[in-house]
């Protein structure tokens, strides 16, 4: 597979078919290698990372070993959705003891809360005239063999022609109060503490996507991030492809990165970055996020002691 070399050789935010990505774990590694990546983090939503996958012939393949054989260092990770009353508060965990009981309990609680809240959302959308049904979503999800993700609702709406893309569908639900359905999520302070207890680092993903469900003062996001800093968040994503997401501000990704570096770098252990790659090009998304389009230079990775020792 011949692909353009990635601008960033270190990408600490990627997804696979284990949650809402379209690449299998092995396909993700293959694409990273083809793009000349040196380090990637596999950070599927609210799931303990897989240690291995089973090949077609039944052979068990170590993901870290497979990546190393392709010249890529793989960091197993997780992206945890936090805060019932605020959207897109996501914390990436790396370097954890994944056998810590916290993660098994998290998976169970998240599965229950998703079934409850996503069903309410789908029913609200159907009542508003959108051609979507709960059983249809479950059947599609079962065929894909994935854990249920909210993004799949948006993708289904886009596939039916209701919106030009999943991100447009997501923006609509953010703006229309009828569809702001609260899902029970853990408090971010508790997640940060749990990741630290498990020996890992806690990284705030895409800080400029954080959006309160209820009206808040204009400086809400800054004050909210301050509470996460006080709770001990280790890092924050600076390099991130905001223009390819549901971000609806007026600043460019470069301007937001500069803002993170100016405001928060002195208050963090290190800066992180990633593409939030989902292989959306396989779903027909135009100008989809690409692995390695955002992230860290290798020098930045080596300078971040908490990362280098993982």
XYZ file of C-alpha atoms in Angstrom:
310
model
C 0.000 0.000 0.000
C 1.611 3.276 -1.177
C 0.340 6.327 0.702
C 1.640 9.880 1.206
C 3.937 10.238 4.177
C 2.181 11.621 7.263
C 3.049 15.164 8.396
C 3.255 13.904 11.991
C 4.981 10.605 12.826
C 3.255 10.353 16.237
C -0.566 10.144 16.431
C -2.031 9.605 19.894
C -5.743 9.434 19.009
C -6.997 6.714 16.620
C -10.062 4.449 16.428
C -10.806 1.012 15.012
C -13.779 -1.249 14.363
C -13.783 -2.096 18.060
C -15.718 1.161 18.550
C -16.735 3.523 15.741
C -13.764 3.323 13.374
C -13.834 1.553 9.996
C -10.327 0.013 10.082
C -9.694 -3.197 11.983
C -6.803 -2.969 14.447
C -4.483 -4.655 11.930
C -5.651 -2.366 9.128
C -4.983 0.655 11.323
C -1.431 -0.532 11.946
C -0.929 -1.277 8.234
C -2.081 2.236 7.308
C 0.138 3.796 9.968
C 3.137 1.895 8.606
C 2.277 2.886 5.026
C 2.131 6.525 6.128
C 5.568 6.308 7.780
C 4.246 6.588 11.335
C 6.583 5.832 14.226
C 4.126 5.863 17.175
C 0.332 5.506 17.299
C -2.166 5.138 20.124
C -5.222 2.932 19.622
C -7.880 4.680 21.715
C -11.293 3.128 21.152
C -14.267 4.549 23.032
C -14.887 3.321 26.597
C -13.254 -0.083 25.949
C -10.165 -1.726 27.353
C -7.622 -2.066 24.533
C -7.295 -5.432 22.829
C -3.980 -7.199 23.366
C -4.345 -9.449 20.336
C -6.655 -10.357 17.465
C -7.404 -13.696 15.839
C -6.356 -14.121 12.214
C -8.425 -15.978 9.620
C -6.467 -19.161 10.215
C -7.115 -18.940 13.957
C -3.658 -17.660 14.847
C -3.570 -15.184 17.737
C -1.664 -12.055 16.689
C -0.175 -9.695 19.265
C -1.053 -6.145 18.238
C 2.063 -4.630 19.817
C 4.209 -7.309 18.161
C 2.517 -6.860 14.779
C 3.032 -3.097 14.964
C 6.696 -3.484 15.941
C 7.271 -5.833 12.998
C 5.957 -3.017 10.766
C 8.192 -0.372 12.323
C 5.468 1.205 14.483
C 5.313 1.519 18.260
C 1.742 0.880 19.421
C 0.436 2.447 22.632
C -2.746 0.714 23.849
C -5.231 3.278 25.126
C -8.822 4.265 25.738
C -10.983 7.349 25.137
C -13.509 7.852 27.932
C -16.592 10.045 27.518
C -17.197 12.110 30.656
C -19.807 14.444 32.189
C -23.544 13.963 31.805
C -24.261 17.694 31.360
C -21.460 18.657 28.962
C -20.841 17.258 25.478
C -17.507 16.064 24.094
C -15.556 15.931 27.330
C -13.298 13.058 26.329
C -10.261 11.879 28.253
C -7.672 9.637 26.616
C -5.879 7.209 28.918
C -2.494 5.700 28.054
C -0.043 3.488 29.932
C -2.595 2.013 32.322
C -2.830 -1.345 34.025
C -5.793 -2.484 31.952
C -6.602 -5.232 34.466
C -7.557 -2.596 37.026
C -11.221 -3.231 38.031
C -12.145 0.334 37.047
C -12.106 -0.504 33.330
C -14.362 -3.568 33.513
C -16.855 -1.613 35.623
C -16.671 1.321 33.204
C -17.491 -0.912 30.220
C -20.582 -2.307 31.946
C -21.896 1.084 33.063
C -21.283 2.695 29.673
C -23.065 -0.101 27.812
C -26.166 0.365 30.002
C -26.209 4.148 29.742
C -25.777 4.088 25.948
C -28.697 1.746 25.430
C -30.914 3.933 27.613
C -30.046 7.349 26.183
C -29.508 6.449 22.526
C -32.912 4.797 22.374
C -34.510 8.012 23.661
C -32.560 10.034 21.088
C -33.568 7.775 18.187
C -37.210 7.917 19.271
C -37.039 11.728 19.461
C -35.530 11.895 15.977
C -38.201 9.580 14.585
C -40.934 11.638 16.216
C -39.473 14.749 14.571
C -39.787 13.094 11.151
C -36.311 11.671 10.585
C -36.394 8.191 8.959
C -34.603 6.260 11.669
C -35.659 3.444 13.993
C -34.157 1.844 17.079
C -34.382 -1.717 15.754
C -32.769 -0.638 12.504
C -29.850 0.902 14.376
C -29.371 -2.210 16.515
C -29.428 -4.505 13.461
C -26.915 -2.335 11.621
C -24.708 -2.255 14.696
C -24.916 -6.051 15.086
C -23.870 -6.558 11.447
C -20.882 -4.286 11.971
C -19.935 -6.220 15.111
C -19.216 -3.047 17.072
C -20.053 -1.624 20.449
C -22.905 0.876 20.062
C -21.672 4.439 19.524
C -23.581 7.713 19.221
C -21.719 8.512 16.020
C -23.478 5.568 14.365
C -26.793 7.423 14.758
C -25.339 10.406 12.928
C -23.820 8.180 10.247
C -27.180 6.499 9.664
C -28.875 9.891 9.251
C -26.205 10.929 6.736
C -26.508 7.615 4.858
C -30.242 8.232 4.499
C -29.568 11.635 2.934
C -30.856 13.692 5.850
C -27.497 15.471 6.178
C -24.395 15.884 4.085
C -22.198 14.237 6.695
C -22.269 12.710 10.168
C -20.754 15.913 11.607
C -23.652 17.980 10.212
C -26.098 15.603 11.899
C -24.198 15.889 15.165
C -24.207 19.689 14.995
C -27.979 19.684 14.457
C -28.572 17.591 17.585
C -26.313 19.916 19.561
C -28.270 22.981 18.478
C -31.802 21.577 18.807
C -32.871 21.184 22.436
C -35.241 18.333 21.506
C -32.233 16.114 20.848
C -29.972 17.040 23.754
C -30.479 13.715 25.495
C -28.299 13.293 28.547
C -26.373 10.041 28.875
C -25.076 9.062 32.296
C -21.314 9.530 32.193
C -18.606 9.554 34.855
C -17.276 12.805 36.231
C -13.985 13.747 34.550
C -12.287 14.320 37.902
C -13.087 10.715 38.881
C -11.780 9.423 35.547
C -8.514 11.336 35.914
C -8.049 9.885 39.388
C -8.864 6.341 38.193
C -6.385 6.563 35.308
C -3.686 7.716 37.718
C -4.491 4.913 40.171
C -4.128 2.495 37.246
C -0.653 3.890 36.584
C -1.527 5.817 33.441
C -1.656 9.350 32.102
C -4.835 11.349 31.413
C -5.076 13.499 28.273
C -7.893 15.934 27.502
C -8.974 15.324 23.914
C -10.125 18.126 21.548
C -10.704 20.795 24.247
C -12.487 23.180 21.849
C -15.279 20.697 21.173
C -16.413 20.879 24.822
C -20.015 22.154 24.767
C -22.477 22.531 27.679
C -25.966 21.123 27.125
C -27.495 24.061 28.999
C -26.723 27.769 28.378
C -23.565 28.882 30.159
C -21.432 32.060 30.393
C -19.120 32.755 27.443
C -16.027 31.851 29.463
C -17.489 28.445 30.410
C -14.952 26.376 28.470
C -11.933 28.093 29.996
C -13.312 27.749 33.512
C -14.196 24.110 32.852
C -10.679 23.317 31.635
C -9.319 24.997 34.767
C -11.229 22.453 36.880
C -9.609 19.602 34.922
C -6.174 21.127 35.423
C -6.885 21.347 39.147
C -7.936 17.679 39.072
C -4.531 16.707 37.678
C -5.043 16.262 33.930
C -1.584 15.450 32.543
C -1.883 16.668 28.978
C -4.119 18.205 26.341
C -4.410 17.771 22.593
C -2.952 20.793 20.816
C -2.656 19.538 17.228
C -6.147 18.343 16.222
C -8.197 18.532 12.945
C -11.058 20.720 14.197
C -12.123 21.681 10.680
C -13.137 18.080 9.968
C -15.330 17.691 13.061
C -18.443 19.242 14.599
C -16.430 22.273 15.786
C -18.471 25.384 14.996
C -16.167 28.205 16.089
C -14.438 30.682 13.798
C -10.804 29.863 14.654
C -8.629 27.663 12.475
C -7.002 24.477 13.781
C -3.634 26.257 13.700
C -5.007 29.153 15.759
C -6.487 26.756 18.318
C -3.210 24.850 18.574
C -1.354 28.116 19.204
C -3.904 28.990 21.892
C -3.417 25.655 23.678
C 0.347 26.077 23.557
C 0.164 29.621 24.925
C -2.474 29.115 27.623
C -1.948 25.570 28.799
C 1.480 24.169 27.912
C 3.112 25.682 31.044
C 0.438 24.039 33.226
C 0.709 20.520 31.776
C 3.207 17.678 31.931
C 3.244 17.523 28.117
C 1.202 18.404 25.045
C -0.516 15.695 23.032
C -1.980 15.593 19.553
C -3.799 13.281 17.212
C -5.985 12.926 14.175
C -8.987 11.223 15.810
C -8.751 8.929 12.779
C -11.804 6.751 12.063
C -11.135 5.646 8.451
C -14.258 7.584 7.494
C -13.140 7.604 3.852
C -14.441 4.026 3.731
C -17.917 5.414 4.443
C -17.727 7.913 1.611
C -16.861 10.910 3.794
C -15.132 13.568 1.710
C -11.926 15.062 3.143
C -11.964 12.562 6.014
C -9.509 12.726 8.886
C -6.289 10.905 8.034
C -3.918 9.165 10.407
C -0.897 11.345 11.115
C -2.412 14.574 9.764
C -2.239 15.928 13.320
C -0.125 14.778 16.234
C 3.414 15.238 17.492
C 6.841 15.363 15.957
C 9.120 12.542 17.057
C 11.267 15.067 18.933
C 8.192 16.243 20.884
C 7.360 12.623 21.694
C 10.873 11.940 22.988
C 10.808 15.119 25.049
C 7.614 14.044 26.827
C 8.978 11.732 29.512
C 5.540 10.314 30.470
C 5.087 9.130 26.873
C 8.590 7.867 26.207
C 8.410 5.510 29.178
C 5.087 3.896 28.159
